[in-house]
Coordinates of C-alpha atoms and ligand atoms in Angstrom, one line a residue:
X122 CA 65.7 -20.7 -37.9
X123 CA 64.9 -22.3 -41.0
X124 CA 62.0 -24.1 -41.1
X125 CA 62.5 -27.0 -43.9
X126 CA 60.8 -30.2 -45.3
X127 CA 61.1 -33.2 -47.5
X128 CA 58.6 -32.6 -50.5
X129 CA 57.3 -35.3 -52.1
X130 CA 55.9 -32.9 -55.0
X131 CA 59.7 -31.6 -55.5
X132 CA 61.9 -34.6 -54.5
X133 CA 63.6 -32.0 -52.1
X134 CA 64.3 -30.1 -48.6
X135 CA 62.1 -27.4 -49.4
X136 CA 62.3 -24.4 -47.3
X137 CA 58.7 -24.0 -46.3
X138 CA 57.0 -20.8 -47.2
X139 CA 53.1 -20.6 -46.5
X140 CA 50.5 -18.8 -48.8
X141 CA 50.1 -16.5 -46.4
X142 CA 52.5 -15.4 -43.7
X143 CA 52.4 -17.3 -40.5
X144 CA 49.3 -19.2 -41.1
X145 CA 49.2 -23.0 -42.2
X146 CA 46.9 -25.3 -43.8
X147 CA 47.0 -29.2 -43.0
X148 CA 45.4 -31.7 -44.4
X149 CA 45.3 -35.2 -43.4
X150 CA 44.3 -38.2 -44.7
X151 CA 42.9 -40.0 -41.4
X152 CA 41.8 -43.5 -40.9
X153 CA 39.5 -45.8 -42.5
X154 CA 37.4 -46.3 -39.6
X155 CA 36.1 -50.0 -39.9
X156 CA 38.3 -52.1 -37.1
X157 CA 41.1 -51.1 -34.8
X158 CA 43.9 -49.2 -36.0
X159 CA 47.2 -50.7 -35.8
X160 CA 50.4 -49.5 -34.3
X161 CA 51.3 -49.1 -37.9
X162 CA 48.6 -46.4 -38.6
X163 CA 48.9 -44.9 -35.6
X164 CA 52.4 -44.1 -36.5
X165 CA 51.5 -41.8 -39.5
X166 CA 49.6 -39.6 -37.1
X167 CA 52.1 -39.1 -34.0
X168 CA 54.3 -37.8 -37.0
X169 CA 51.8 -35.1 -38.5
X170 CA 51.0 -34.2 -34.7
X171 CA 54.8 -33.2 -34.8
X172 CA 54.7 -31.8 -37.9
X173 CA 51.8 -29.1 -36.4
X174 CA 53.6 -28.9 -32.7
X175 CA 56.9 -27.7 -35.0
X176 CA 54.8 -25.1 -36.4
X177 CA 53.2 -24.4 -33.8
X178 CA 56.9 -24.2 -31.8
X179 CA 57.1 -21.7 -34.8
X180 CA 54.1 -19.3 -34.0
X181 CA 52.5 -20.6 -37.1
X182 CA 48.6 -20.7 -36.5
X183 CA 47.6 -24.0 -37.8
X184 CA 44.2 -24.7 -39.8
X185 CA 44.0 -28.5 -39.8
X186 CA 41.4 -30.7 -41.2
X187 CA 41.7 -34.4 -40.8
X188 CA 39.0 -36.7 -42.5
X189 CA 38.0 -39.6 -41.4
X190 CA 37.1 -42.5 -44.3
X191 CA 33.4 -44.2 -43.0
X192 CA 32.3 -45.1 -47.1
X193 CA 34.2 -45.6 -50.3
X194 CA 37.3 -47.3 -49.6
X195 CA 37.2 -50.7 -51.1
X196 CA 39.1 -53.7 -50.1
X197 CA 41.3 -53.3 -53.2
X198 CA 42.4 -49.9 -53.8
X199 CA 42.0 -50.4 -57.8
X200 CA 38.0 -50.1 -57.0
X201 CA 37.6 -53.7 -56.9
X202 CA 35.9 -55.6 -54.3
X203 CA 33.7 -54.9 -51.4
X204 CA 33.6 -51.4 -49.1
X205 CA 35.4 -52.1 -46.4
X206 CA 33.1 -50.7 -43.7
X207 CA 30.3 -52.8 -45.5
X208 CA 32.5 -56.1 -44.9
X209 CA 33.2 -54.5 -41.5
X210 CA 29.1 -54.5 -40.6
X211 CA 29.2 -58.2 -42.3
X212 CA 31.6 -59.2 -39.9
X213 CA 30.0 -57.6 -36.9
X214 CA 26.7 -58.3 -38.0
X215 CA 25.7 -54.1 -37.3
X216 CA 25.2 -51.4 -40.0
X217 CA 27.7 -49.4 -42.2
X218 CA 26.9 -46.7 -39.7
X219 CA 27.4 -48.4 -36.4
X220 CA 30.7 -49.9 -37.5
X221 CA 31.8 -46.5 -38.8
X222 CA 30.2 -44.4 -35.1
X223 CA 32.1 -47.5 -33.0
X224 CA 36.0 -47.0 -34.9
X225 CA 35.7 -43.5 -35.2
X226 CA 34.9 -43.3 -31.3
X227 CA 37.8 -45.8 -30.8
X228 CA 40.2 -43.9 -33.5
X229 CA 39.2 -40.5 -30.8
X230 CA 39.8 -42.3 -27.8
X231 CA 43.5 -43.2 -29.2
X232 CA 44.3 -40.3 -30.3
X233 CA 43.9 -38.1 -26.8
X234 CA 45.7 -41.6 -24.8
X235 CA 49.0 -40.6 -27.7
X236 CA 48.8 -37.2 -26.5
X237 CA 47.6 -36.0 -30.1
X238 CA 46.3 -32.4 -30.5
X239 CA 42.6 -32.7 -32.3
X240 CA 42.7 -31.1 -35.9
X241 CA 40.2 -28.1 -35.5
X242 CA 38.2 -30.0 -38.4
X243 CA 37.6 -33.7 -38.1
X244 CA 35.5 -34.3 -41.2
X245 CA 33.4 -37.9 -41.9
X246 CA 33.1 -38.6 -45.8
X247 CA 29.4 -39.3 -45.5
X248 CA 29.0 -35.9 -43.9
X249 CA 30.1 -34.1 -47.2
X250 CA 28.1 -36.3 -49.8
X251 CA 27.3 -32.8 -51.5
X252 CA 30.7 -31.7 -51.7
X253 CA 31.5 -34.6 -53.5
X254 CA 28.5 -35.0 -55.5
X255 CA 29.6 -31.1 -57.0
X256 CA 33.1 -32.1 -57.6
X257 CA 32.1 -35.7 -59.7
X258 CA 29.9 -32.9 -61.5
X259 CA 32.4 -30.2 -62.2
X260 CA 34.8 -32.5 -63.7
X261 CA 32.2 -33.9 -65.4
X262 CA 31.0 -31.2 -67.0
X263 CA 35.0 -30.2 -67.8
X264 CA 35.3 -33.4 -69.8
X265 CA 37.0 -35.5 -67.4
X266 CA 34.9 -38.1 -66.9
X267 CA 33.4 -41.1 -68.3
X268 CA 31.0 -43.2 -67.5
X269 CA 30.6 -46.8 -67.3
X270 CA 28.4 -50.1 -65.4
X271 CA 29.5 -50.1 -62.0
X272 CA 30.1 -46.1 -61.9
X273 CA 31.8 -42.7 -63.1
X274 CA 35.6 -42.6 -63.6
X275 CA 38.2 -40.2 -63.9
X276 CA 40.3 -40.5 -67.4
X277 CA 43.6 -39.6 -66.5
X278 CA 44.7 -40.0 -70.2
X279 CA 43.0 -36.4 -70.1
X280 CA 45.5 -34.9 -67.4
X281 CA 48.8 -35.0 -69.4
X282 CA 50.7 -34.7 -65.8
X283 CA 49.3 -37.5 -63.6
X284 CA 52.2 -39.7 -63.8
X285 CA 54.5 -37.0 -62.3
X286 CA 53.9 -36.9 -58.7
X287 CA 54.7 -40.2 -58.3
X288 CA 57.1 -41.2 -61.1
X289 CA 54.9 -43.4 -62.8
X290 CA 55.1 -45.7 -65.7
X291 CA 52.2 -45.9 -67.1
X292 CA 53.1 -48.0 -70.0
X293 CA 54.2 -50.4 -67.7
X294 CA 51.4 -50.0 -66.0
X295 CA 49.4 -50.8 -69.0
X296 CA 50.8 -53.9 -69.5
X297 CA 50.9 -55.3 -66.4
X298 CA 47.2 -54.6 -66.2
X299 CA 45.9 -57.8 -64.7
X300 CA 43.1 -59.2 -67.2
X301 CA 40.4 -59.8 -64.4
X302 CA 40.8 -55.6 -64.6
X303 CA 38.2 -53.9 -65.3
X304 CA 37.7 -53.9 -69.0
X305 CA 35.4 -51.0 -69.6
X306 CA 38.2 -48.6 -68.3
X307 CA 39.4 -46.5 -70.9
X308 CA 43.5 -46.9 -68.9
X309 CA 44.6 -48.7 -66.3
X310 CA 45.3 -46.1 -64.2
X311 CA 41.6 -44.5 -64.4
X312 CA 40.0 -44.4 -60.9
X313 CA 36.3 -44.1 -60.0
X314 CA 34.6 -40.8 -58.7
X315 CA 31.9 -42.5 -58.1
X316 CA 30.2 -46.1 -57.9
X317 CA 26.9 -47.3 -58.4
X318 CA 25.3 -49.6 -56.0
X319 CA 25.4 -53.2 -58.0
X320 CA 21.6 -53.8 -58.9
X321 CA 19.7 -55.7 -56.7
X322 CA 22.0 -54.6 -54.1
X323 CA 21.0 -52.7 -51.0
X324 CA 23.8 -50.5 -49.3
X325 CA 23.7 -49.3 -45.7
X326 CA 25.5 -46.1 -46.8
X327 CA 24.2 -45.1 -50.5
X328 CA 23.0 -42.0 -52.2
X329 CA 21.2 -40.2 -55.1
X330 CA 23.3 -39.0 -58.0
X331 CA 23.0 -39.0 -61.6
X332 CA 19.4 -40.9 -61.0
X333 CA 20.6 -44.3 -59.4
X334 CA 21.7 -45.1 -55.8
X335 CA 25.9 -45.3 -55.2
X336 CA 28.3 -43.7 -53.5
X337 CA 31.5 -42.1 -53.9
X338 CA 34.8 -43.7 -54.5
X339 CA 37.6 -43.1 -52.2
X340 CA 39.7 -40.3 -53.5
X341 CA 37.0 -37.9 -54.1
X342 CA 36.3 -37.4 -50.7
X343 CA 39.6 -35.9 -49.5
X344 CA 40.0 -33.9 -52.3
X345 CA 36.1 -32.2 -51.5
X346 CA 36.8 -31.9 -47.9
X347 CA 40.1 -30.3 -48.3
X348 CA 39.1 -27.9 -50.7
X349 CA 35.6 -26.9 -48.7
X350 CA 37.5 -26.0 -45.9
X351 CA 40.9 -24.9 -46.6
X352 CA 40.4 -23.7 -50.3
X353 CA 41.5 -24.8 -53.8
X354 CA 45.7 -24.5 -52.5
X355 CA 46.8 -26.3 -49.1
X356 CA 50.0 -25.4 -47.7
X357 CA 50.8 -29.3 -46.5
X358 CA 49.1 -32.5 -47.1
X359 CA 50.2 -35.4 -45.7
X360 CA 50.1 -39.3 -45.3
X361 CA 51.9 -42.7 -45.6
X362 CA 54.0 -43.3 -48.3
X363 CA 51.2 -46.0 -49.7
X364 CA 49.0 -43.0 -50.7
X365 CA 51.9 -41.4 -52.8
X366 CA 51.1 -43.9 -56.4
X367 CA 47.5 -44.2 -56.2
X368 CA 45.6 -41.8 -53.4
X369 CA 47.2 -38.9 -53.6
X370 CA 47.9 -38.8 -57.5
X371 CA 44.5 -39.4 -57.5
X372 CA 43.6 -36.6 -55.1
X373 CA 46.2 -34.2 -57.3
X374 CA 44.7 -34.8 -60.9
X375 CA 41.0 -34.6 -59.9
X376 CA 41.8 -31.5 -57.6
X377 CA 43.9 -30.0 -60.3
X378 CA 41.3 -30.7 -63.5
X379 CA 38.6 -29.4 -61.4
X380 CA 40.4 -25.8 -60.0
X381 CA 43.1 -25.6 -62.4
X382 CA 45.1 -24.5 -59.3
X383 CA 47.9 -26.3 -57.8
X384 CA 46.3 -28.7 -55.1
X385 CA 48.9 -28.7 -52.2
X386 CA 52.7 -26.6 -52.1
X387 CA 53.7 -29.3 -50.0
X388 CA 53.5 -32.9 -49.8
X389 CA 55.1 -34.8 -46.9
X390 CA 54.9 -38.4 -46.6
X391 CA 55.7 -41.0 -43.4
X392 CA 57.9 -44.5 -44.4
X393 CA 55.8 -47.5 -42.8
X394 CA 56.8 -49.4 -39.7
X395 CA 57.2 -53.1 -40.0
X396 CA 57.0 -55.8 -37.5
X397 CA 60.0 -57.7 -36.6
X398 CA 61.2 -56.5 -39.8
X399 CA 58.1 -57.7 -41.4
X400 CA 55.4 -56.2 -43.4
X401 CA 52.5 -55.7 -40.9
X402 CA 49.2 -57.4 -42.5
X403 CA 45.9 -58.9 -40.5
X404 CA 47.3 -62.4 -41.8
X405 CA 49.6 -62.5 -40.0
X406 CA 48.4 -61.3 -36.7
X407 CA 51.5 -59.1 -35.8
X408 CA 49.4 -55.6 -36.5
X409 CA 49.4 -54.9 -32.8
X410 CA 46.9 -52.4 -31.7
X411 CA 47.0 -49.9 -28.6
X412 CA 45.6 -52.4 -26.5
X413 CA 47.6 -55.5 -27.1
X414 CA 50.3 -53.2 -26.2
X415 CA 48.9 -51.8 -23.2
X416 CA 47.9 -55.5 -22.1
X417 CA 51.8 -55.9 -22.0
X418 CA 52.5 -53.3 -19.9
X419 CA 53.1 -50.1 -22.0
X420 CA 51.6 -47.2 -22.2
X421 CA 50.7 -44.8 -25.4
X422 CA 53.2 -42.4 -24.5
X423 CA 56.1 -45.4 -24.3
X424 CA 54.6 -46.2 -27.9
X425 CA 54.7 -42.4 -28.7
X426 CA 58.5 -42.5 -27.2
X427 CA 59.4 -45.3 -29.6
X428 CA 58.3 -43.6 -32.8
X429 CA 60.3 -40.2 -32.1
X430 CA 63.4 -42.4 -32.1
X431 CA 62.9 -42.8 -35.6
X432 CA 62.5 -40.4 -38.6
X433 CA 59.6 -40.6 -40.1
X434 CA 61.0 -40.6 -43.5
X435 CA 63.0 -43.9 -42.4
X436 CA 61.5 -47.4 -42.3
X437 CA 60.6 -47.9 -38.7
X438 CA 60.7 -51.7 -37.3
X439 CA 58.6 -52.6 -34.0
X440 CA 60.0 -55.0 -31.8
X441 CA 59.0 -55.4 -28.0
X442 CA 62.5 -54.6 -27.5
X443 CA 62.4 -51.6 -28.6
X444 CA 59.4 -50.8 -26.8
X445 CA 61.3 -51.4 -23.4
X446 CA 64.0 -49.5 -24.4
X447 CA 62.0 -46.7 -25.3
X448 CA 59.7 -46.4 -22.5
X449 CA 63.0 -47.0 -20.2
X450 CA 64.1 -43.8 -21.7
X451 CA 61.1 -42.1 -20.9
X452 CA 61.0 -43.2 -17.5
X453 CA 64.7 -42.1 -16.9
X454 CA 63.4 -38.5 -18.4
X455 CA 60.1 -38.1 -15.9
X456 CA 63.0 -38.9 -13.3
X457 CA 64.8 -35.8 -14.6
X458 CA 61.7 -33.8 -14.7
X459 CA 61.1 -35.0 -11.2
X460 CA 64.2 -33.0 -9.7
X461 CA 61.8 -29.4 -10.5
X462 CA 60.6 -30.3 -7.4
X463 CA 63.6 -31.1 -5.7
X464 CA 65.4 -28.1 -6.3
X465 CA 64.9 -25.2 -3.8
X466 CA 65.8 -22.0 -5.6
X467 CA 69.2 -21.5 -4.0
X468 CA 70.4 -19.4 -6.7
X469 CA 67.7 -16.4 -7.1
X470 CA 68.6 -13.9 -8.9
X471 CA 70.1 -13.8 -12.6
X472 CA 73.1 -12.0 -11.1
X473 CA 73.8 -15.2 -8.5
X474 CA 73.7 -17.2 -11.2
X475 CA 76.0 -15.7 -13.5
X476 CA 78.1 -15.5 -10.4
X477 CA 78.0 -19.5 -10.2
X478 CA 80.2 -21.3 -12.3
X479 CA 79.0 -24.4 -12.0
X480 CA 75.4 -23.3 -12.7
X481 CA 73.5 -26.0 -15.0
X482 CA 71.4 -24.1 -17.6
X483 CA 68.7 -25.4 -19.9
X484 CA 68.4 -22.6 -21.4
X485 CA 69.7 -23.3 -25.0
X486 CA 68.5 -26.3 -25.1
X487 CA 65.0 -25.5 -25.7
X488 CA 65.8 -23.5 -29.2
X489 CA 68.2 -26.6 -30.3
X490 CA 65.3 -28.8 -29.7
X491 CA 63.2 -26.6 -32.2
X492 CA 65.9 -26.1 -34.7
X493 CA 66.6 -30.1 -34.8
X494 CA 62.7 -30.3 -35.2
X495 CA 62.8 -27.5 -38.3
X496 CA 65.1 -29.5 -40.1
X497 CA 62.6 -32.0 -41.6
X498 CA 61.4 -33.4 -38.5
X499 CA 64.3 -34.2 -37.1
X500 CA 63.1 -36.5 -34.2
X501 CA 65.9 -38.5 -33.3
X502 CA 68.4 -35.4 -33.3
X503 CA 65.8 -33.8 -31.0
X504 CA 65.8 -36.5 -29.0
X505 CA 69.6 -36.5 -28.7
X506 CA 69.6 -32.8 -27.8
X507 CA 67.3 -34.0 -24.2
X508 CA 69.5 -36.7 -23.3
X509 CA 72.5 -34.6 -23.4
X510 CA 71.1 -32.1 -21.6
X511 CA 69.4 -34.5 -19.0
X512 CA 72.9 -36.3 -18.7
X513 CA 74.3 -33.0 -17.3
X514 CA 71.0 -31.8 -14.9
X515 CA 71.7 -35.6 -13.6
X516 CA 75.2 -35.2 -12.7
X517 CA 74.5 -31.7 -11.6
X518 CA 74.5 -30.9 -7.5
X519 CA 70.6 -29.8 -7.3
X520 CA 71.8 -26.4 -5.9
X521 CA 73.6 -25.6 -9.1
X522 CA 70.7 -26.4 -11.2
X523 CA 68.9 -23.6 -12.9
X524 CA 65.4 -23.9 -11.7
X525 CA 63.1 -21.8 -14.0
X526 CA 65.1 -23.0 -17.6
X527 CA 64.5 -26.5 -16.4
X528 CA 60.6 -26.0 -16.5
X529 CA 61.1 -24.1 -19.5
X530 CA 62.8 -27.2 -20.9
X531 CA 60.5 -29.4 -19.7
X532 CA 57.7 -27.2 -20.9
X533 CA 59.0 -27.0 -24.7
X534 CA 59.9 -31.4 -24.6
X535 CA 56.2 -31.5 -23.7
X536 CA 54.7 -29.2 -26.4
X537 CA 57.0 -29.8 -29.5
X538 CA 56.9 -33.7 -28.6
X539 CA 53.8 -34.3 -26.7
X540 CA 55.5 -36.9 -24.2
X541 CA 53.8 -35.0 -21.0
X542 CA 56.6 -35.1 -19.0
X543 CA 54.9 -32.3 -16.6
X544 CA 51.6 -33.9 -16.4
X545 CA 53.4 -37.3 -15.7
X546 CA 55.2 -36.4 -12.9
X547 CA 53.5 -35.3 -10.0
X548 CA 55.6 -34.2 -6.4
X549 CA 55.6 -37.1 -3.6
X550 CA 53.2 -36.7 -1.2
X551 CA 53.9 -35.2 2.3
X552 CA 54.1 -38.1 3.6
X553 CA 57.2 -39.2 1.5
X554 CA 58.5 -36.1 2.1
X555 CA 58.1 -36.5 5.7
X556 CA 60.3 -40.0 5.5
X557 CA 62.8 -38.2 3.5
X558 CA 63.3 -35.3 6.1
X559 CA 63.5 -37.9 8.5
X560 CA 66.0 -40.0 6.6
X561 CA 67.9 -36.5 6.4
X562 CA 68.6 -36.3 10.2
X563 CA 69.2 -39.9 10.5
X564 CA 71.9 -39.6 8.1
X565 CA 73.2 -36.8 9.6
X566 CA 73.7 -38.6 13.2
X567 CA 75.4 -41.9 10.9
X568 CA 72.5 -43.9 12.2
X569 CA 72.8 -46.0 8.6
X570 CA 70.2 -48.8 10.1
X571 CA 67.4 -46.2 10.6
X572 CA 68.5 -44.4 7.0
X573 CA 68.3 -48.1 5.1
X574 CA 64.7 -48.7 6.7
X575 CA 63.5 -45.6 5.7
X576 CA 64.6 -46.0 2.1
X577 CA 62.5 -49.1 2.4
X578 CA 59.7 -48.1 3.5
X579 CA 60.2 -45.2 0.6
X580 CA 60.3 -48.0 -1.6
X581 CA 56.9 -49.4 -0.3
X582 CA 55.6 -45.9 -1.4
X583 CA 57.6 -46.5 -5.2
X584 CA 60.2 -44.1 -4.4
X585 CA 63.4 -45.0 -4.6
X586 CA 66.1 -42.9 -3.1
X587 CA 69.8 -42.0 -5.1
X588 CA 72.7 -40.6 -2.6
X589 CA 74.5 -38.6 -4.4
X590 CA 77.8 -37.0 -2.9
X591 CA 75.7 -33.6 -2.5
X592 CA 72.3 -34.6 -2.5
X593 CA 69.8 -37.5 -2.0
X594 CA 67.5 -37.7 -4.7
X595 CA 64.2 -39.3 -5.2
X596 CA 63.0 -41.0 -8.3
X597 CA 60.0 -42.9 -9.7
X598 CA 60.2 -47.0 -9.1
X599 CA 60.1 -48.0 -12.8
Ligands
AMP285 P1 44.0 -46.6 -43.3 O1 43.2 -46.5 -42.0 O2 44.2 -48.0 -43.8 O3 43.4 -45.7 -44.4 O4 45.5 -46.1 -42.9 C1 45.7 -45.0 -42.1 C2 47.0 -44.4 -42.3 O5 48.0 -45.3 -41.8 C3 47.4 -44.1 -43.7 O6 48.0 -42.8 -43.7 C4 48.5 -45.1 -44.1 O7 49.4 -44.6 -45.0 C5 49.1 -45.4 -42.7 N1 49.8 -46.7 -42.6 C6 49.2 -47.9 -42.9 N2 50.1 -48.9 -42.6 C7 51.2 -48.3 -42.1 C8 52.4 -48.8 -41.5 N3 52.7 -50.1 -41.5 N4 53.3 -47.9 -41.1 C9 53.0 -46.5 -41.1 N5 51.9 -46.0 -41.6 C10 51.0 -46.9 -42.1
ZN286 ZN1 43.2 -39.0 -48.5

């Protein structure tokens, strides 16, 4: 099974080969932990959580480090303007630090509700100041730098390839320079390493370096926390497609200069998701966190359900809508998942099986779902490949069901895709079990009124009960 990705660094489906065999290194760029994150962000990291499940559906051993942005990213991402966990404090009338404790809680608490695996390495920016303070100086001392009022910057005129990763045109670029720019840059495209804290400002978050008080400017921190802890080459890095002009050809020339090694093999990037077809931005009040969602009546993993539909290399678009639809999708599938407790082993050995004809294997499915997942994150196609196979297990007769390759299924949906179906779908209680029994014998003697009132009072107890010409089946009340 192949195992292949769109690389950003390449253009192409690469076929992905690690440094060394069977081991992976992620790298992450995480969130900018100053308010909420919106269903927007959140998106970006049920994809990479795929991206490791596949590997991991692949016996890759996965290294990830996620960071998680608490100082340096201004409000502009051309270094302009305020930090935005300073404006965050502002606005919440805390410290730097509180803000940044607070979001990064919240970002944690999210993250397990989606059903996301934890990176091994979840690495703050202010907790590798060092780091960052001994790259500034290593590029410094190779010539890369120059320095100016408000802080040290990166010439890029000195890397002849930093346009490449992301196309650029940097004449263009030149003159569309806006004039408020700053004018002591040597290029438009320069980006600071470091920034010094105005004078006669006070930071919450600021440190020693070069004998004044500042702090470090965005970029430089993923590129010192990736390369501490996974070394100078990464297998994969990954974000939004926003990083691709300014982060992460940022991230790649500073790496780059500094190691003279190639930064990352792979570079694989997630297409935003708009609101009702439009751009999702605080003005307009349609960047929907968890919560407002949950306050309507969905859970994370309905959320989750919605953004498998959709490759993550494609534009997604939000809509309530699709919401339903997506969590009514996931509901039928926990009622499919539900029938592992339904069926009672009739057919035992592999030989009885073979024997049956009508036998309803999952078998295949699990490896299709893996394969459709190895072709660049095929989602939707993987998605396909359940409801195809749950379309058959529903028309099946339970006794013609194979038992142990549903839970197989079941149990590869649930790691390659996080949606929990086992987890979410517990057996009725004996009581319900009782009623159903009950209902059995009533049935049996074509007492129909005494069959219809126990279905009710089933129904009191959310279950609600499918006659099938074979079987009667419970489900889940949606
Ligand atoms: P931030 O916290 O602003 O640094 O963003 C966190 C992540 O969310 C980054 O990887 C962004 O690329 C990504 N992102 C931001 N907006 C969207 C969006 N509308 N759709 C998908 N990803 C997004
Ligand atoms: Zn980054």
């Amino acid at each position: 099974m192949t195992l292949q990705f769109h690389n950003t660094l390449t253009g192409e489906i690469d076929k992905f080969v690690p440094l060394v065999p069977k081991k992976v290194s992620i790298y992450t760029c995480g969130p900018t932990v100053y308010d909420y994150p919106h269903i927007g962000n959140w998106v970006a990291y049920i994809y990479w959580d795929t991206l490791v499940r596949t590997l991991m559906a692949n016996d890759y051993e996965v290294t990830r480090v996620m960071n998680i942005t608490d100082v340096g990213h201004l409000v502009s991402d051309a270094d302009d303007g305020e930090d935005k966990l300073e404006k965050g404090a502002r606005r919440e009338g805390k410290t730097a630090w509180e803000v940044a404790e607070f979001y990064t809680e919240d970002f944690l608490k999210g993250m397990k509700s989606l059903g996301l695996i934890k990176p091994q390495f979840i690495a703050k920016a202010t907790d590798y100041i060092p780091d960052q303070i001994k790259l500034v100086q290593k590029l410094k001392d190779k010539g890369y730098t120059y320095q100016i009022d408000d802080g040290i910057y990166f010439d890029t005129s000195k890397f002849p390839t930093y346009a490449d990763f992301a196309h650029l045109d940097l004449d263009a670029q030149k003159a569309g320079a806006r004039v408020e720019f700053n004018q002591q840059k040597r290029n438009a495209s320069d980006f600071a390493l470091w920034k010094f804290t105005p004078a006669g400002e006070k930071r919450d978050m600021e440190w020693d370096f070069e004998g004044k008080k500042g702090f470090p400017g965005w970029h430089i921190e993923c590129s010192a926390i990736a390369m501490s802890i996974l070394g100078e080459t990464l297998d994969i890095h990954t974000g939004g497609i926003d990083h691709i002009p300014v982060h992460h050809t940022n991230e790649i020339a500073q790496s780059e200069a500094a190691t003279g090694f190639i930064f990352s093999n792979y570079w694989l990037h997630n297409n935003h998701l708009k609101v009702n077809n439009t751009k999702i931005s605080k003005s307009l009040g349609n960047g929907y966190t968890l919560k407002d969602i949950q306050e309507k009546g969905f859970s994370p993993l309905d959320f989750r359900m919605f953004v498998l539909q959709s490759n993550y290399r494609k534009e997604g678009n939000f809509t309530f809508e699709n919401l339903q639809s997506a969590k009514n999708r996931l509901h039928n599938w926990r009622n499919i998942a539900t029938l592992r407790h339904q069926i009672h082993d009739t057919l035992q050995s592999e030989e009885e099986k073979s024997k049956n004809d009508k036998t309803v294997s999952t078998l295949a499915t699990s490896q299709a779902i893996v394969e459709a997942l190895n072709n660049d994150l095929g989602t939707p196609e993987a998605l396909k490949i359940i409801d195809d196979a749950f379309l058959n297990l529903s028309k099946a007769s339970l006794a013609n069901i194979d038992r142990p390759a549903l839970v197989q299924l079941l149990e590869t949906i649930d790691s390659t895709l996080g949606l929990q179906l086992i987890d979410s779908t517990p057996d009725i209680s004996d009581e319900a079990k009782k009623i159903l029994l009950i209902r059995k014998s009533a049935r049996e003697r074509k007492d129909w009124n005494k069959s219809d009132e126990l279905r009710d009072e089933l129904l009191g107890l959310d279950i609600v009960i499918r006659d099938t010409n074979q079987d009667t089946i419970w489900e889940y009340k949606s």
